[in-house]
Short mmCIF file of C-alpha atoms in Angstrom, two decimals:
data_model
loop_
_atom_site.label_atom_id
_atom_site.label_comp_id
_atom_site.label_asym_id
_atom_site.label_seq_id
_atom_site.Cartn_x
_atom_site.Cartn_y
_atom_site.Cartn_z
CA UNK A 16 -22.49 52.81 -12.89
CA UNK A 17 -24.87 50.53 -11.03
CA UNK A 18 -24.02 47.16 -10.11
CA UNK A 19 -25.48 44.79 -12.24
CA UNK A 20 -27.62 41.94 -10.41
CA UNK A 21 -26.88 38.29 -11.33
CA UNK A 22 -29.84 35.63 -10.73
CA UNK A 23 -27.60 33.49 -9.02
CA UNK A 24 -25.08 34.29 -6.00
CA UNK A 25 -21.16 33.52 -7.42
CA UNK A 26 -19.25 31.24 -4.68
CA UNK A 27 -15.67 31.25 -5.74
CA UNK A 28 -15.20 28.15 -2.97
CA UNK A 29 -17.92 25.91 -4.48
CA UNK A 30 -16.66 26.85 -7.98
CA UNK A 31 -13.06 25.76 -7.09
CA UNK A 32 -14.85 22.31 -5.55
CA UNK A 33 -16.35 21.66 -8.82
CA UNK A 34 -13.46 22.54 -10.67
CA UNK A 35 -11.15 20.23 -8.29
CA UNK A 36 -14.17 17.48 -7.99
CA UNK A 37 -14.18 17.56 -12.04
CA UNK A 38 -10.80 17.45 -12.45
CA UNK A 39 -10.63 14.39 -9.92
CA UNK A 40 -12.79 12.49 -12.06
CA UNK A 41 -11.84 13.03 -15.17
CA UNK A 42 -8.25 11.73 -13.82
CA UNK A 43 -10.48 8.59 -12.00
CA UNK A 44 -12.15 8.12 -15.86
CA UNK A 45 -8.79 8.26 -17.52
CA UNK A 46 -6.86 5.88 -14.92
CA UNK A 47 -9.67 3.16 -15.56
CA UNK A 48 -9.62 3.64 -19.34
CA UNK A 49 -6.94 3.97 -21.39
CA UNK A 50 -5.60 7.84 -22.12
CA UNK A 51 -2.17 8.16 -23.93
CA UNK A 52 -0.91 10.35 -21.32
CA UNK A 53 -0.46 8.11 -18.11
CA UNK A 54 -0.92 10.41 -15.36
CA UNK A 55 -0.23 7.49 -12.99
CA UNK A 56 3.44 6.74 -14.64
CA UNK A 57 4.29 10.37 -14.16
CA UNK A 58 3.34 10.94 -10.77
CA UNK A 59 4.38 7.63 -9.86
CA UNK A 60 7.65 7.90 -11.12
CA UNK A 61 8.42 11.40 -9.34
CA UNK A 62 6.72 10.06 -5.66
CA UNK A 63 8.35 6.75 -6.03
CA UNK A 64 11.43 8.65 -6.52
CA UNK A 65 10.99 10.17 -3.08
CA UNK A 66 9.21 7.59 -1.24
CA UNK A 67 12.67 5.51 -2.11
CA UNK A 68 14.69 8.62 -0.80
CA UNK A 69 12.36 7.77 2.32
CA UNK A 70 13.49 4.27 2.62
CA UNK A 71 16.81 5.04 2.33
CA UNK A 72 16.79 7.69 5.22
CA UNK A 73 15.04 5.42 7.21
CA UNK A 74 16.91 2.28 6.49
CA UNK A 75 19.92 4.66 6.98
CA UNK A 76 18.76 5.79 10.11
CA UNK A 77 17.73 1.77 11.26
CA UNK A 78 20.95 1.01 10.52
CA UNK A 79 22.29 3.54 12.52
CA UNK A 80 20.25 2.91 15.39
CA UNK A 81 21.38 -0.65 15.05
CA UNK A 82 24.65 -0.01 14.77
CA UNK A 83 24.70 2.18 18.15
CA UNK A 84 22.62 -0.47 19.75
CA UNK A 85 24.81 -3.50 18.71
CA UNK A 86 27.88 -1.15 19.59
CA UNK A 87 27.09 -0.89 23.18
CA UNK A 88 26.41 -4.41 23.51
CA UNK A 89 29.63 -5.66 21.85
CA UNK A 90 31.31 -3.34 24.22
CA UNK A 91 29.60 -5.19 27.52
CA UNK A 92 30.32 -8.30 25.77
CA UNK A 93 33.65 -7.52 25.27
CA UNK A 94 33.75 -6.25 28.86
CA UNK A 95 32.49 -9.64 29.83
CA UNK A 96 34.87 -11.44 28.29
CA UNK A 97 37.88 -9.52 29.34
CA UNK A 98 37.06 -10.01 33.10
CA UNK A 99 36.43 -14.09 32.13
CA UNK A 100 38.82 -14.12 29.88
CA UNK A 101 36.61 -16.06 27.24
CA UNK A 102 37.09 -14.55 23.95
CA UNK A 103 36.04 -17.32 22.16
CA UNK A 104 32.18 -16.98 22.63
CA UNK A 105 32.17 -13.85 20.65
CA UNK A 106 34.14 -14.95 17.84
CA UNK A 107 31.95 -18.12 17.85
CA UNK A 108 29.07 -15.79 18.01
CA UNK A 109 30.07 -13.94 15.00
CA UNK A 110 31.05 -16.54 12.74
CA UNK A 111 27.54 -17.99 13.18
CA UNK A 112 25.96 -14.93 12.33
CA UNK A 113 27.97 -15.19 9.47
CA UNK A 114 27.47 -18.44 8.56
CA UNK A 115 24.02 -18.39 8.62
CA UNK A 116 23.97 -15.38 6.76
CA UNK A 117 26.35 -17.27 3.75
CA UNK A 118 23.74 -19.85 4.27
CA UNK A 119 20.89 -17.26 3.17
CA UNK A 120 22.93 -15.42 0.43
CA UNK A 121 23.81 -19.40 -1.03
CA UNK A 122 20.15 -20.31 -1.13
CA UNK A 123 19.36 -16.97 -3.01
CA UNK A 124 21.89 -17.50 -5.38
CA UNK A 125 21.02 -21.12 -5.88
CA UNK A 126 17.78 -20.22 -6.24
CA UNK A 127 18.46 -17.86 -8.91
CA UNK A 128 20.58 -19.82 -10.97
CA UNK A 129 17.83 -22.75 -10.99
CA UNK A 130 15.80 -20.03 -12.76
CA UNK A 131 15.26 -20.57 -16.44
CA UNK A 132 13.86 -17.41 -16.77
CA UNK A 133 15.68 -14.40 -16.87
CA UNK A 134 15.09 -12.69 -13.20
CA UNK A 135 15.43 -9.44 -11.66
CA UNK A 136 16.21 -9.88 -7.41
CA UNK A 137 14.85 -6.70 -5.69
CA UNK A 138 13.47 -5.24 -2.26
CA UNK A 139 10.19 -4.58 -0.80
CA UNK A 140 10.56 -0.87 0.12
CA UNK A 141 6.80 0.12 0.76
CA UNK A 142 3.73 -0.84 0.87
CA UNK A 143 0.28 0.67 0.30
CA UNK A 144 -0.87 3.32 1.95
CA UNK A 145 -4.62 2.47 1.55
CA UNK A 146 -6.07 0.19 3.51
CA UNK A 147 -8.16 -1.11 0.93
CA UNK A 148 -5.41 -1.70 -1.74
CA UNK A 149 -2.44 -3.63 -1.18
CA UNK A 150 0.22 -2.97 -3.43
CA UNK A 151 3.58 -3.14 -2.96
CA UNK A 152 6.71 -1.36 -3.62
CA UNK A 153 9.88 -2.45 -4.85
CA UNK A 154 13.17 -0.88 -5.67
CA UNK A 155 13.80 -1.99 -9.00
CA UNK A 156 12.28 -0.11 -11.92
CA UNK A 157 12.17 0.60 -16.05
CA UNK A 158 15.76 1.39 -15.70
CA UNK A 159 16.75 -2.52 -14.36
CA UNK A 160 14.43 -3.97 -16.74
CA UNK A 161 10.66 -4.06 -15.36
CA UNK A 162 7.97 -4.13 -17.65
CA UNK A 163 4.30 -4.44 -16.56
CA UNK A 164 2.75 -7.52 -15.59
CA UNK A 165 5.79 -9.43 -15.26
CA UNK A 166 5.44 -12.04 -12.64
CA UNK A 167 7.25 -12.03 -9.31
CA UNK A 168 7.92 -14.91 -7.13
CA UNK A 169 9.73 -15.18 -4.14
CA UNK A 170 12.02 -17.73 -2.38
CA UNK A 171 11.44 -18.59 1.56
CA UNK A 172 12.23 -21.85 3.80
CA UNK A 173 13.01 -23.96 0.45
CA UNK A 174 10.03 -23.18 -0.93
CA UNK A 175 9.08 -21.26 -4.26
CA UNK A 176 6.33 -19.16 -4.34
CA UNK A 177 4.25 -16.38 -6.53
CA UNK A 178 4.13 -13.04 -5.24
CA UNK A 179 2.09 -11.41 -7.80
CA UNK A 180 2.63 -9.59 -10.88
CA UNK A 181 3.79 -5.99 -11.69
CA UNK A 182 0.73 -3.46 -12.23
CA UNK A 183 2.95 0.22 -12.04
CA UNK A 184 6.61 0.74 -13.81
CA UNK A 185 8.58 3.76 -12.30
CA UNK A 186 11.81 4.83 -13.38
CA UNK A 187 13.68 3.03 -10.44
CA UNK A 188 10.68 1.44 -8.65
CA UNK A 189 7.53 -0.72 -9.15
CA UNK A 190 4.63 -1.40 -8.39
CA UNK A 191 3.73 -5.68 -7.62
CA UNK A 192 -0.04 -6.87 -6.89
CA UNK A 193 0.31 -9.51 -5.05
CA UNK A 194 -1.54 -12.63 -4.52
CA UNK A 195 -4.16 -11.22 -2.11
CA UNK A 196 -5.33 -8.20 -3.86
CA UNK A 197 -9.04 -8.56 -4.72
CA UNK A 198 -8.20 -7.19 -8.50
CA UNK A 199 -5.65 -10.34 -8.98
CA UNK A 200 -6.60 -13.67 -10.81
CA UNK A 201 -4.36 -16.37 -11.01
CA UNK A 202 -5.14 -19.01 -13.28
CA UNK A 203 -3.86 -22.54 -11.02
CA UNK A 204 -3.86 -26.17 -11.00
CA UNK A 205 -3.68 -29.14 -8.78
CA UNK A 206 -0.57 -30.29 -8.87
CA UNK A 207 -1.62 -34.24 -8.03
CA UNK A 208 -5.40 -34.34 -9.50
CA UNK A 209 -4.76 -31.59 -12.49
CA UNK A 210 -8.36 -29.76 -12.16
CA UNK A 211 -7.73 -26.17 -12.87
CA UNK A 212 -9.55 -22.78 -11.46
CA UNK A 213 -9.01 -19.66 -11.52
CA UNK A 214 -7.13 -18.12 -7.76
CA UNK A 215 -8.39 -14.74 -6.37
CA UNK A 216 -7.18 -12.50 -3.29
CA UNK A 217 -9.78 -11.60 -0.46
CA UNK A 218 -7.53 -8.05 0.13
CA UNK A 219 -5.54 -9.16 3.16
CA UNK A 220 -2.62 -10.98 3.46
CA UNK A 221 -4.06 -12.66 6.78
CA UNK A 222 -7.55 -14.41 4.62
CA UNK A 223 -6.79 -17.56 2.78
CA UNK A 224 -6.66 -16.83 -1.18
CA UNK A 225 -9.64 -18.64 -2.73
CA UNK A 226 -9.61 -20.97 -5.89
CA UNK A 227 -13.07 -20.84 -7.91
CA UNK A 228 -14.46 -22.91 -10.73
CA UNK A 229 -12.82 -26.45 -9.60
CA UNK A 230 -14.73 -28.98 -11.24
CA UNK A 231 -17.36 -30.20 -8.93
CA UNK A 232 -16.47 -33.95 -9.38
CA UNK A 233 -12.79 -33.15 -8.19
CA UNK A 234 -14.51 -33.35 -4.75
CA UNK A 235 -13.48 -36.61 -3.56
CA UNK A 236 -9.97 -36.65 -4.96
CA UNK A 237 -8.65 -33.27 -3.77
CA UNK A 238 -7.26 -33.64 0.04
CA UNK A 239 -6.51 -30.51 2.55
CA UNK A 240 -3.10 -30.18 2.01
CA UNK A 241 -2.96 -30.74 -1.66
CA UNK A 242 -0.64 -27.77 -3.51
CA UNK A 243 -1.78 -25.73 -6.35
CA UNK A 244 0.55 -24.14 -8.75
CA UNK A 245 0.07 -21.65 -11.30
CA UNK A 246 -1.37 -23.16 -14.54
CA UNK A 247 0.68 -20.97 -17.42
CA UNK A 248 -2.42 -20.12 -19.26
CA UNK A 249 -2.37 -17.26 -21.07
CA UNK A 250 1.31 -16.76 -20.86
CA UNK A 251 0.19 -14.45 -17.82
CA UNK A 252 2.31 -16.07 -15.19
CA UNK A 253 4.74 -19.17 -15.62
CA UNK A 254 3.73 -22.41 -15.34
CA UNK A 255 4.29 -24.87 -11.91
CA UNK A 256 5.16 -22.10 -9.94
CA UNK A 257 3.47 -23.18 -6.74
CA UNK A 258 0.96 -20.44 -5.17
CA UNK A 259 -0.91 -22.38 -2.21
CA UNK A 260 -1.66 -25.56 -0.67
CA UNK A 261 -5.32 -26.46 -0.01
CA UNK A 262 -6.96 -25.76 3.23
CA UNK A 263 -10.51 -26.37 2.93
CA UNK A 264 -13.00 -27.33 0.61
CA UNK A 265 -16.66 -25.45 0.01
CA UNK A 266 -19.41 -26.55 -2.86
CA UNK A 267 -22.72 -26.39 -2.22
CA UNK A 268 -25.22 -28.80 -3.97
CA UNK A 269 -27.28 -25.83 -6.57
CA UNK A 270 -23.45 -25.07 -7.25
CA UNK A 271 -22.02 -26.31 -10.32
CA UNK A 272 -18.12 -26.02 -9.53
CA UNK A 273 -16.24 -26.23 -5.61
CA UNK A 274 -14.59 -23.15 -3.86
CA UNK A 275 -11.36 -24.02 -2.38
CA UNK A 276 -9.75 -22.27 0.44
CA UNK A 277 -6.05 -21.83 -0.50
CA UNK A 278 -3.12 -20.76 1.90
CA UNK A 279 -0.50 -18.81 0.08
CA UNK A 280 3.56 -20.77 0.07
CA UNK A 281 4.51 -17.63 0.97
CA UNK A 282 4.36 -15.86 4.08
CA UNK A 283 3.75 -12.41 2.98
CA UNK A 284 4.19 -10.55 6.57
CA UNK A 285 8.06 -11.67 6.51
CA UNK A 286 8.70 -11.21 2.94
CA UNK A 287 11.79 -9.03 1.76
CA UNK A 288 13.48 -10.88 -1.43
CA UNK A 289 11.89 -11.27 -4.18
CA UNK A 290 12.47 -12.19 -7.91
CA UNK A 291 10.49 -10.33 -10.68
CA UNK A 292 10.56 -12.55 -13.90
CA UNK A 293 11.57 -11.86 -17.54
CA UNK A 294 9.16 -13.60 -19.17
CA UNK A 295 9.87 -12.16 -22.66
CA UNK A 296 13.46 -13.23 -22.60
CA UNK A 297 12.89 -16.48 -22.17
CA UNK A 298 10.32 -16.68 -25.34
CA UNK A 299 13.14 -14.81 -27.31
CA UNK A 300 15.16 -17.49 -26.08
CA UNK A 301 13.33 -19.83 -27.74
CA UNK A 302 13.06 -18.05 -31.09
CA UNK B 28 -3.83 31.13 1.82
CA UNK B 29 -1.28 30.51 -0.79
CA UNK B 30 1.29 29.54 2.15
CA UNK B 31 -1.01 27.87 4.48
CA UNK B 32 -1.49 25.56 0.80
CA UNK B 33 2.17 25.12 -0.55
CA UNK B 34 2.75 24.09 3.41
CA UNK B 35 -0.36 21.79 3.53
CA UNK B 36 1.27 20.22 0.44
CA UNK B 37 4.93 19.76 2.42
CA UNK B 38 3.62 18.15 4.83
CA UNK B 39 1.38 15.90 3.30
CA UNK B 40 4.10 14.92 1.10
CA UNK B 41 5.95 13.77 4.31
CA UNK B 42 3.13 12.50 5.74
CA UNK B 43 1.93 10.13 2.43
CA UNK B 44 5.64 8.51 2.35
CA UNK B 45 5.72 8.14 6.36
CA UNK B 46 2.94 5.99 5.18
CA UNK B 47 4.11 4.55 2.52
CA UNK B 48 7.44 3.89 3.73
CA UNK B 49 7.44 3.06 7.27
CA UNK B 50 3.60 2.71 9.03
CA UNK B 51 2.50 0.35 6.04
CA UNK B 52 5.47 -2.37 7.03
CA UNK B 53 4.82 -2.04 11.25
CA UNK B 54 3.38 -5.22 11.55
CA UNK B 55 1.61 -4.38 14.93
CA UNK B 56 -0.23 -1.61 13.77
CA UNK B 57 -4.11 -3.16 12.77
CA UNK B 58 -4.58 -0.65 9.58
CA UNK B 59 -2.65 2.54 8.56
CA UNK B 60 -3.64 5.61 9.92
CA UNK B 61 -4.63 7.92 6.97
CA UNK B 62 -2.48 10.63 8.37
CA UNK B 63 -3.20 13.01 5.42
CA UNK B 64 -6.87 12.96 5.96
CA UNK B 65 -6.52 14.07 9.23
CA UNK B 66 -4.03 17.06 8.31
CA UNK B 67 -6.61 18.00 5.42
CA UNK B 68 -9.23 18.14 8.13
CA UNK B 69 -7.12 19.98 10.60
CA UNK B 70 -6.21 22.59 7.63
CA UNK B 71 -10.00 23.15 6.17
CA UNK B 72 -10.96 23.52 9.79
CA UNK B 73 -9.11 26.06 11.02
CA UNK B 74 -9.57 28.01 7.39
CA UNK B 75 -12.49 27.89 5.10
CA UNK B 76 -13.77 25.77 2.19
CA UNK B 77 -12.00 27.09 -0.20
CA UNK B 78 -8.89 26.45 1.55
CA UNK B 79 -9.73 23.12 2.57
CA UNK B 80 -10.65 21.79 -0.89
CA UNK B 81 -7.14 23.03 -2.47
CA UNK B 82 -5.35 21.37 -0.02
CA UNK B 83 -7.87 18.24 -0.18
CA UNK B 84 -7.40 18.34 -3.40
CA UNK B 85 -3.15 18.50 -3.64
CA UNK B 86 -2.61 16.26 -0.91
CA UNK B 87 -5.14 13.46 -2.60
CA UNK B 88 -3.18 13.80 -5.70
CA UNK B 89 -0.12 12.74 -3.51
CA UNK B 90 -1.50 9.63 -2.22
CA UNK B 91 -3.08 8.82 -5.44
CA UNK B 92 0.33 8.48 -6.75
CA UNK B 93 1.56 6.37 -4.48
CA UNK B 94 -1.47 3.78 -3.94
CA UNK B 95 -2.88 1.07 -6.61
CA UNK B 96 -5.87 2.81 -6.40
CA UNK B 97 -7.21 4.54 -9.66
CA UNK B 98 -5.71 8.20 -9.88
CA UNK B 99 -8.19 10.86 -8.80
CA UNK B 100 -9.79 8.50 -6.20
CA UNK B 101 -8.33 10.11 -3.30
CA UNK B 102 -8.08 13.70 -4.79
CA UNK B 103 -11.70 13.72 -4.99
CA UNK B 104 -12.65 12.21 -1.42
CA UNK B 105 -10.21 14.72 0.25
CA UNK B 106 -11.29 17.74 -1.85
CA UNK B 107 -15.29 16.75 -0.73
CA UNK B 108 -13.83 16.32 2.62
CA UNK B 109 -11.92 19.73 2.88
CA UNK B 110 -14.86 21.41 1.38
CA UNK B 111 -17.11 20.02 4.06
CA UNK B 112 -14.84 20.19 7.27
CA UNK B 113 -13.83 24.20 6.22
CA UNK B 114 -17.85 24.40 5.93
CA UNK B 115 -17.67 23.88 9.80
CA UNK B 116 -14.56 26.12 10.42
CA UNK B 117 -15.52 28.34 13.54
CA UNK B 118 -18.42 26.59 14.88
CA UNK B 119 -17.11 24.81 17.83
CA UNK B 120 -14.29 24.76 19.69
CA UNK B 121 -11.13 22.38 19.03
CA UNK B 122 -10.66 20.78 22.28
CA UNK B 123 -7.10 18.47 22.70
CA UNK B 124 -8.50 15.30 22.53
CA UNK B 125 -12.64 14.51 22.18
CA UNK B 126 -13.27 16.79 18.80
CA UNK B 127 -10.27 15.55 17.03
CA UNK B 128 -10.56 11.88 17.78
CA UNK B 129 -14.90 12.93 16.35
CA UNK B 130 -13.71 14.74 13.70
CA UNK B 131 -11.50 12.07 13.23
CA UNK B 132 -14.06 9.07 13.00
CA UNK B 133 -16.68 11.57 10.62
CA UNK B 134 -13.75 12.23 8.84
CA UNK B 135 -12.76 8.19 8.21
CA UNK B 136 -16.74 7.25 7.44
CA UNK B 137 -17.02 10.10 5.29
CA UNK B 138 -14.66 9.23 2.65
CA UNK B 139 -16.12 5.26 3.45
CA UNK B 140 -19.52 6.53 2.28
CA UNK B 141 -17.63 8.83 -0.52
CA UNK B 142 -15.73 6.10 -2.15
CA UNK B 143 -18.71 4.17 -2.00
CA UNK B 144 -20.68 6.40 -4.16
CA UNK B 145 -17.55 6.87 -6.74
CA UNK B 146 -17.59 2.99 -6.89
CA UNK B 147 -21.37 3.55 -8.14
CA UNK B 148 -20.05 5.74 -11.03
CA UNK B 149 -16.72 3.96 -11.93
CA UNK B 150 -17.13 0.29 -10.87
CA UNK B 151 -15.34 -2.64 -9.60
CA UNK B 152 -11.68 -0.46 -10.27
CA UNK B 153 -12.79 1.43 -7.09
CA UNK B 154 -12.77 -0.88 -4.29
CA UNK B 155 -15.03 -0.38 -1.06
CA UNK B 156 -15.16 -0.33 2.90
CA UNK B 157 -17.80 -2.99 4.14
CA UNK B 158 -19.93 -1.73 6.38
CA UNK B 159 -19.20 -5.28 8.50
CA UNK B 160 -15.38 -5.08 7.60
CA UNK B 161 -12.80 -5.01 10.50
CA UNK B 162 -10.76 -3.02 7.77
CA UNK B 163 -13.12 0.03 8.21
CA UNK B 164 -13.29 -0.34 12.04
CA UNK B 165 -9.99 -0.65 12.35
CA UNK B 166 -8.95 2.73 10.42
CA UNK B 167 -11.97 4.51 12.32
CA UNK B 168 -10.10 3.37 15.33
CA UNK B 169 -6.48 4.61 14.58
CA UNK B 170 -7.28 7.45 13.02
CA UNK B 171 -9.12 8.68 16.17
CA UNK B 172 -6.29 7.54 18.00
CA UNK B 173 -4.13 9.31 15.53
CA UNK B 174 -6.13 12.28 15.47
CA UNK B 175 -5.32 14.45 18.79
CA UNK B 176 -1.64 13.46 18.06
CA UNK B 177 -2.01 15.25 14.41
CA UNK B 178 -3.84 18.05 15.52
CA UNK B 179 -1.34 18.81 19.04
CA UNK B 180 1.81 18.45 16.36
CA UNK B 181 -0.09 20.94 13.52
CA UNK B 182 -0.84 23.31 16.42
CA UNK B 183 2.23 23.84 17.31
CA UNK B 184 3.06 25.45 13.86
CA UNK B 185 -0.22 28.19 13.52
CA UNK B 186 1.65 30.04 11.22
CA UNK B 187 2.02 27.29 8.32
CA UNK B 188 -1.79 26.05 9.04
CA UNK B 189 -3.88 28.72 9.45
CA UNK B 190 -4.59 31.85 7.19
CA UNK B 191 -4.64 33.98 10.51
CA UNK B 192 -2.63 32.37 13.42
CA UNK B 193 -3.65 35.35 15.36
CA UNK B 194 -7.78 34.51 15.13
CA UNK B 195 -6.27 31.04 15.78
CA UNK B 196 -5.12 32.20 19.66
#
């Protein structure tokens, strides 16, 4: 039987590209519409499950590591001592360690039970992979309580601060946005003057957060230093939850409303608490 | 190639929640090193296309689900980039540290000028590298850096990686 001739040549590779290139953006279409399956809740829910396996191994194995470290030098301490004689400094040593820990557990729980809101404490466990996106991970999920777009705020040196909002629900982890991310709007006020605007991330944690649409005659009352808190429009994020404090001011004359350079309360690069607010129990509350 | 795939996708498993888990907190390092990138290069190289988009393909998936960036985003960049780096399988020689840390930086601009073009066709959900961001730069740099550390540590293993480990010596 001859071979029959086909006008074009058949490569199986650059088929399986356009099959795999299709199929790629048919899941990018669907994850920036709306589909009824969420591809993204599934496969976040079964890597999240792992990536928190991850951080337990790993915090596991810091703690081990720790533990071996702080072993050997309690045991030249306590060699130390024995040949002084001086047994006291370590106890000392100890119960300030401990103390100051109390001291950080107390806040925390103070903290929390000034709350009016019905919160949920959890733990960064991961952050972003991609550079460009800067999401992070926490270990609290659907099954403590998280809903999307819940707020979360955060508690550091005294002060209270928004973290961002929830984008991603797994089964035992989320997904926050936080204040940085180029996709996140936050609308704010002054908290002395009252002019609102609307707050938006430059992507890194390092850039100032920047406040647009502040009313161009606000210029000569608003000061550097001045603190902005969230506005509780739109039921988005609670109200008076402070997000920045005001570190420069831009407006150019053809420019109808002032740009203002806003440094976040909270210092993301050390942040490891956070509180991830119930929004919807508190307006049940009320009904 | 089924094997040299279901161990591509092992790895890059590991590698995404090494990541996820532990590079993305060191404070010190100046951008994370896209780890699974480099592995899909390493992989399409030392195959073919066909190999290299599969793998592309399952390991994108991988970090898709772990990012905030819109699923399919890096299944697609990594399944173009497969494709294209098992296009060049064979045609030079993998040296220990020049080629990778190249292949490396072509690798890291390629899916910059990628994701670029997917922004063009999906919008402000995909966000881009600027051309005069450190971001970029920064990535370019440690995933050259990163890249004749992958490559040594995938070579030592011929028989998960490579179709046939013995064309491979």
């Amino acid at each position: 039987m001859q071979k029959r001739n086909l006008p074009f040549k058949f490569h199986l590779e650059s088929f399986m590209l356009a099959i795999y290139l299709l199929f790629s953006g048919i899941l990018l279409a669907f994850s920036s519409g709306g589909f009824i399956v969420n591809f993204r809740d599934i496969g976040f829910s079964i890597m999240s499950g792992a990536q928190r396996g991850v951080y337990s191994v790993s915090a596991f194995c810091a703690g081990t590591v720790t533990a071996i470290s702080e072993l050997s030098e309690l045991k030249q301490k306590y060699s130390d001592l024995q040949r002084k004689l001086e047994d006291y400094e370590l106890l000392q040593r100890s119960n300030a360690d401990i103390r100051l820990e109390n001291e950080h557990l107390r806040q925390l729980l103070g903290f929390t039970e000034q709350l009016t809101v019905k919160n949920i404490p959890a733990e960064i466990i991961g952050r972003d992979p991609n550079n460009l996106y800067s999401a992070i991970t926490l270990n609290r999920g659907a099954r403590h309580g998280i809903k999307k777009n819940m707020p979360v705020i955060s508690f550091q040196d005294g002060n209270t601060g928004l973290v961002g909002k929830v984008v991603q629900v797994g089964r035992s982890t989320c997904l926050v946005m936080p204040v940085y991310d180029y996709q996140c709007f936050v609308s704010s006020r002054l908290e002395t003057t009252r002019y609102d605007g609307l707050i938006n991330g430059q992507g890194s944690d390092e850039l100032p957060l920047v406040m647009k649409y502040v009313k161009k005659r606000a210029r000569e009352e608003i000061k550097i230093g001045d603190r902005i808190m969230t506005s509780g429009e739109n039921r988005n994020y609670p109200g008076n939850i402070p997000v920045g404090l005001v570190s420069g001011i831009r407006g150019l004359d053809y420019e109808t409303s002032l740009e203002l350079d806003v440094v976040p309360v909270i210092d993301f690069s050390r942040l490891e608490d956070v509180f991830v607010l119930d929004m919807e129990s508190q307006s049940g509350d009320r009904e | 190639m089924g094997r040299t795939i279901v161990w591509t996708g092992v790895t890059a498993l590991f590698f995404s929640l090494f990541e996820a888990a532990i590079l993305s907190n060191l404070a010190f390092l100046p951008a994370v090193p896209d780890l699974v990138l480099l592995l899909v290069v390493y992989v399409s190289f030392k195959n073919n296309s066909m190999t290299g988009a599969t793998s592309g393909f399952i390991t994108g998936l991988f970090l898709d689900f772990l990012s905030a960036s819109p699923v399919g985003l890096n299944a697609f960049t990594k399944s173009l980039t497969g494709f294209i780096a098992g296009k060049f399988s064979g045609s030079f020689n993998l040296d220990k540290i020049l080629i990778p840390a190249l292949m490396g930086l072509a690798a890291t601009l390629f899916k910059a000028l990628v994701t670029f073009v997917l922004s063009l066709f999906f919008g402000s959900q995909i966000l881009v590298y600027g051309i005069f961001d450190a971001t970029l730069w920064l990535e370019v740099l440690v995933n050259m850096v990163c890249a004749p550390m992958v490559f040594a540590l995938l070579g030592l293993f011929p028989n998960f990686f490579c179709d046939n480990p013995r064309n491979d010596e």
